[in-house]
Amino acid sequence: MATQKVTSLEVARLAGVSQSAVSRVFTPGASASKKTVEKVRKAAKELGYRPNVLARAVVSGKSRIIGLVVAYLNNQFYPEALEKLTNALQERGYHVLIFMASQQAGNIDSVVEEILDFQVDGIIAASVALSSDLSDRCRTAGVPMVLFNRAQDDIAMSSVTSDNVAGGRKAAEFLLAGGHKKIGFIAGWEGASTQRDREAGFVAALQKSGVTLHAREIGNFVAEEARQATLNMFEADPPDAVFVANDHMAISVMDTLRFELGLSVPGDVSVIGYDDVTVASWPAYNLTTIRQPANRMVAETVDILLSKIEDSDARPRKVEIDGPLIVRGSARIPEGWKT
């Protein structure tokens, strides 16, 4: 048999307080005395009462829920970043609903439309880009959005990324300092701003030193496609160094080079990745990489989003945070190199 839900009025009667006092106790930021809080929570626990968050959202216009849409969860950077984002938002009194999307499948718009149906206070889009129509739809609905680890040209859209151009440049400068001349690049998904900017910085630094890109393949941020890209790149006239657009692919590249092609890393070929995920530091990979400053990126993202929620007139911000080159053992270390 169905059990009838306990109401706030029943809690109020048992606690000996008004119904509005019960509402204040369960509303983040609302004022209630310590004594009232203790009585209400004791009564709620005894009766098995749970506040109806969605009903409160209808009345107040605030759900204190943030929609988080993400793709590429198989990329180790994102589970770690999502945990940090969720913890940071919870510390500020917000709950998180996570929605999965695939940029390449073209379902971003439908996923964000679904998020809006949940009456969220804001949206963080991690590793995805939006159409201009959908950006306008969110603004019309009064739901602020911040792009995390993506950027787009829309001046009204806030975004937080690492400085991807600078990161690409650092990878090129390190390989050039190591004496490499035949340098390859394995790209991620070409629709991503992160991929575009990392490659732009990398190629520009090579050209500045009079070196042209020796080989280029596309891995689409997918491990198996990165494997095939490696096999293609090393089939004839292979490079002596490879910059890979993220660590998830770089790990696949290293495995392919060592276990399928019988090459030594970095003896035969140097490999550099981007992100500095936890696996990159494991002795089996010891991957030289560009670190994404995830803690700072998360802090900026949360600050921008909540500022916009609290003040609809807050101006959009585009933040790029510099990340260091982390030198390990997968790429030849230039003589006299200082970190």
XYZ file of C-alpha atoms in Angstrom:
339
model
C 0.000 0.000 0.000
C 1.149 3.518 -0.795
C 2.299 5.567 2.173
C 0.890 9.087 2.406
C 3.551 11.783 2.375
C 4.129 13.751 5.554
C 3.411 17.467 5.188
C 5.143 20.489 6.656
C 1.952 21.257 8.572
C 2.234 17.946 10.445
C 5.863 18.732 11.279
C 4.851 22.171 12.529
C 2.164 20.716 14.814
C 4.537 18.142 16.327
C 7.307 20.694 16.794
C 4.938 23.306 18.195
C 5.925 25.963 15.666
C 4.318 27.671 12.679
C 4.355 26.161 9.179
C 6.430 29.126 7.988
C 9.058 28.281 10.636
C 9.355 24.778 9.151
C 9.796 26.337 5.725
C 12.567 28.626 7.017
C 14.445 25.722 8.602
C 14.591 23.864 5.297
C 15.348 26.901 3.137
C 19.092 27.571 2.673
C 20.000 31.043 3.891
C 16.707 31.613 5.721
C 16.715 32.759 9.356
C 15.613 30.492 12.221
C 16.730 30.253 15.853
C 18.851 27.338 17.014
C 16.025 26.154 19.266
C 13.516 26.222 16.402
C 15.886 24.371 14.102
C 16.421 21.648 16.700
C 12.671 21.182 17.330
C 11.773 21.144 13.627
C 14.522 18.730 12.602
C 13.649 16.399 15.497
C 9.987 16.378 14.468
C 10.886 15.917 10.780
C 13.089 12.953 11.605
C 10.415 11.369 13.782
C 7.765 11.724 11.065
C 10.073 10.898 8.149
C 9.483 14.278 6.535
C 11.469 15.421 3.498
C 10.977 18.920 2.038
C 9.747 19.114 -1.562
C 12.587 20.965 -3.255
C 10.830 21.270 -6.615
C 7.642 22.608 -5.051
C 9.688 25.190 -3.165
C 11.340 26.148 -6.445
C 7.946 26.856 -7.995
C 7.084 29.239 -5.144
C 10.467 30.917 -4.718
C 11.665 30.791 -8.326
C 14.943 29.264 -7.062
C 15.631 25.528 -7.098
C 19.268 25.755 -5.938
C 19.976 23.103 -8.568
C 22.750 23.421 -11.141
C 22.587 21.408 -14.338
C 25.955 19.965 -15.360
C 26.190 18.651 -18.917
C 29.301 16.740 -19.927
C 30.733 14.508 -22.631
C 33.915 12.418 -22.758
C 33.635 10.883 -19.274
C 36.098 8.209 -20.422
C 38.677 11.006 -20.459
C 40.158 10.875 -16.955
C 40.264 14.671 -16.676
C 36.488 15.030 -16.519
C 35.533 12.672 -13.661
C 38.118 14.435 -11.505
C 36.929 17.893 -12.594
C 33.258 16.971 -12.092
C 33.963 15.822 -8.546
C 35.632 19.164 -7.820
C 32.765 21.101 -9.405
C 30.141 19.147 -7.470
C 31.946 19.596 -4.149
C 32.449 23.321 -4.751
C 28.767 23.865 -5.580
C 27.580 21.803 -2.613
C 29.725 23.921 -0.313
C 27.783 26.939 -1.609
C 24.409 25.280 -0.902
C 23.617 24.020 -4.419
C 22.718 20.566 -5.694
C 23.950 19.146 -8.999
C 22.141 17.209 -11.722
C 24.514 15.602 -14.229
C 23.425 15.052 -17.838
C 25.452 13.196 -20.447
C 25.751 14.458 -24.013
C 27.841 13.706 -27.053
C 29.063 16.689 -29.017
C 29.764 14.561 -32.084
C 26.303 12.974 -31.952
C 24.764 16.427 -32.139
C 22.448 15.977 -29.153
C 23.662 18.935 -27.078
C 20.647 21.117 -27.807
C 18.127 18.441 -26.784
C 20.024 17.692 -23.568
C 20.158 21.344 -22.516
C 16.462 21.745 -23.344
C 15.817 18.822 -20.974
C 17.930 20.481 -18.267
C 15.839 23.656 -18.544
C 12.717 21.587 -17.832
C 14.129 20.851 -14.373
C 13.946 24.540 -13.406
C 17.697 24.728 -12.738
C 19.201 27.991 -11.493
C 22.205 27.680 -13.797
C 24.067 25.405 -16.197
C 27.711 24.388 -16.516
C 28.570 22.865 -19.887
C 31.806 20.874 -19.621
C 33.587 19.719 -22.782
C 30.720 20.778 -25.046
C 29.912 23.788 -27.200
C 26.476 25.225 -27.862
C 24.658 26.570 -30.890
C 23.928 30.303 -30.887
C 20.195 29.498 -30.879
C 20.532 27.445 -27.706
C 22.639 30.121 -26.019
C 19.860 32.609 -26.752
C 17.271 30.125 -25.445
C 19.062 29.894 -22.087
C 19.349 33.665 -21.802
C 15.655 34.089 -22.630
C 14.803 31.549 -19.907
C 16.896 33.562 -17.460
C 19.241 30.639 -16.813
C 22.916 31.655 -16.786
C 25.479 29.295 -18.267
C 29.245 28.912 -18.064
C 31.358 26.812 -20.421
C 34.010 24.733 -18.623
C 37.089 23.703 -20.625
C 35.507 25.062 -23.783
C 35.138 28.539 -25.259
C 33.230 30.039 -28.144
C 33.095 33.355 -29.941
C 29.752 34.439 -28.441
C 30.743 37.503 -26.390
C 27.749 36.984 -24.083
C 28.851 33.459 -23.098
C 31.131 33.078 -20.083
C 33.843 30.444 -20.276
C 36.760 29.095 -18.260
C 39.683 27.262 -19.849
C 43.361 26.783 -19.366
C 45.525 28.926 -21.657
C 45.538 26.348 -24.435
C 47.530 28.424 -26.912
C 50.289 28.937 -24.344
C 50.189 25.238 -23.473
C 50.698 24.234 -27.085
C 53.559 26.673 -27.348
C 55.261 25.208 -24.250
C 55.040 21.690 -25.695
C 56.680 22.838 -28.946
C 59.431 24.764 -27.183
C 60.290 21.740 -25.039
C 60.526 19.389 -28.015
C 62.570 21.881 -30.021
C 64.950 22.392 -27.090
C 65.378 18.613 -27.013
C 66.701 18.678 -30.577
C 63.682 17.153 -32.304
C 63.221 18.009 -35.976
C 60.517 15.604 -37.175
C 57.625 16.501 -34.933
C 54.078 15.173 -35.237
C 50.731 16.162 -33.744
C 47.696 13.987 -32.951
C 44.626 16.189 -32.829
C 41.468 15.831 -30.783
C 37.962 16.526 -32.042
C 38.360 19.441 -34.445
C 35.127 21.101 -33.346
C 36.577 21.751 -29.877
C 38.120 25.108 -29.028
C 40.640 23.324 -26.790
C 41.911 21.265 -29.730
C 42.021 24.294 -32.017
C 43.945 26.475 -29.585
C 46.431 23.817 -28.479
C 47.338 23.077 -32.075
C 47.507 26.770 -32.972
C 49.997 27.502 -30.185
C 52.018 24.403 -31.014
C 52.287 25.036 -34.761
C 53.014 28.755 -34.289
C 55.951 27.967 -31.988
C 57.346 25.435 -34.455
C 57.078 27.893 -37.332
C 58.738 30.619 -35.280
C 61.782 28.323 -35.057
C 61.654 27.485 -38.764
C 60.265 23.987 -38.243
C 57.208 22.698 -40.087
C 54.865 20.077 -38.699
C 56.161 16.719 -39.920
C 52.960 14.685 -39.547
C 49.377 15.151 -38.393
C 46.603 12.697 -37.569
C 43.243 12.976 -35.805
C 42.329 11.003 -32.690
C 39.064 12.802 -31.804
C 39.849 12.495 -28.051
C 39.102 8.748 -28.351
C 41.657 6.136 -27.253
C 41.022 3.672 -30.087
C 41.120 6.422 -32.714
C 44.373 7.699 -31.188
C 45.775 4.181 -31.562
C 44.876 4.109 -35.255
C 46.241 7.625 -35.717
C 49.555 6.428 -34.260
C 49.719 3.432 -36.581
C 49.027 5.706 -39.565
C 51.602 8.280 -38.492
C 54.386 5.733 -37.989
C 53.716 3.670 -41.093
C 56.234 5.589 -43.225
C 58.771 8.312 -42.397
C 57.804 8.411 -38.707
C 58.374 11.457 -36.483
C 60.843 11.492 -33.600
C 58.417 13.336 -31.308
C 54.623 13.639 -30.952
C 52.465 16.164 -29.147
C 49.051 14.673 -28.368
C 46.056 16.946 -27.727
C 45.201 15.321 -24.382
C 46.516 12.715 -21.930
C 43.690 10.251 -22.590
C 44.928 9.873 -26.166
C 48.619 10.209 -25.228
C 48.384 7.126 -23.002
C 46.932 5.163 -25.920
C 49.677 6.531 -28.176
C 52.386 5.366 -25.750
C 50.877 1.885 -25.473
C 50.690 1.601 -29.266
C 54.264 2.772 -29.769
C 55.710 0.421 -27.179
C 53.582 -2.711 -27.428
C 52.497 -2.757 -31.076
C 55.345 -0.992 -32.862
C 58.171 -2.030 -30.532
C 59.481 1.514 -30.103
C 61.078 3.016 -27.031
C 59.569 6.076 -25.334
C 61.482 8.384 -25.201
C 64.447 6.545 -26.748
C 62.945 6.348 -30.234
C 60.175 8.902 -29.917
C 59.204 11.563 -27.369
C 55.550 11.965 -26.339
C 53.880 14.954 -24.663
C 50.240 15.105 -23.569
C 47.891 17.725 -22.149
C 45.819 17.733 -18.899
C 48.041 16.031 -16.301
C 45.471 13.451 -15.234
C 46.332 11.135 -12.347
C 47.324 8.266 -14.658
C 49.964 10.494 -16.290
C 52.086 10.325 -13.123
C 51.936 6.533 -12.864
C 55.391 4.922 -13.363
C 54.043 2.896 -16.309
C 53.545 6.141 -18.277
C 55.508 8.888 -16.502
C 54.013 11.262 -19.054
C 55.396 14.720 -19.714
C 52.343 16.932 -20.103
C 50.783 20.372 -19.791
C 48.823 20.607 -16.543
C 45.290 21.952 -16.590
C 44.922 23.969 -13.340
C 41.648 22.206 -12.471
C 41.236 23.665 -8.966
C 41.516 27.234 -10.223
C 39.329 26.497 -13.249
C 36.604 25.081 -10.986
C 36.798 28.010 -8.569
C 36.456 30.529 -11.409
C 33.576 28.609 -13.002
C 31.574 28.435 -9.781
C 32.281 32.079 -8.955
C 31.166 33.292 -12.398
C 27.993 31.179 -12.406
C 26.840 32.055 -8.894
C 27.622 35.732 -9.442
C 25.342 35.672 -12.473
C 22.619 33.816 -10.555
C 22.745 36.434 -7.778
C 23.012 39.391 -10.160
C 21.502 38.982 -13.620
C 23.329 42.134 -14.755
C 26.765 40.657 -14.017
C 28.909 40.866 -17.137
C 30.075 37.690 -18.899
C 33.700 36.704 -18.349
C 36.121 34.687 -20.438
C 38.928 33.315 -18.269
C 42.106 31.601 -19.456
C 44.397 30.217 -16.752
C 48.026 29.409 -17.455
C 49.110 25.829 -16.756
C 52.695 24.610 -16.289
C 54.642 22.065 -18.296
C 55.128 19.001 -16.079
C 58.393 17.340 -17.049
C 58.527 13.596 -16.506
C 60.137 10.809 -18.523
C 58.135 10.315 -21.740
C 59.993 13.010 -23.680
C 63.694 13.713 -24.071
C 64.753 16.277 -21.462
C 66.910 19.016 -23.047
C 70.398 19.367 -21.638
C 70.464 21.954 -18.883
C 66.650 22.287 -18.893
C 65.239 23.977 -15.827
C 61.580 23.635 -14.920
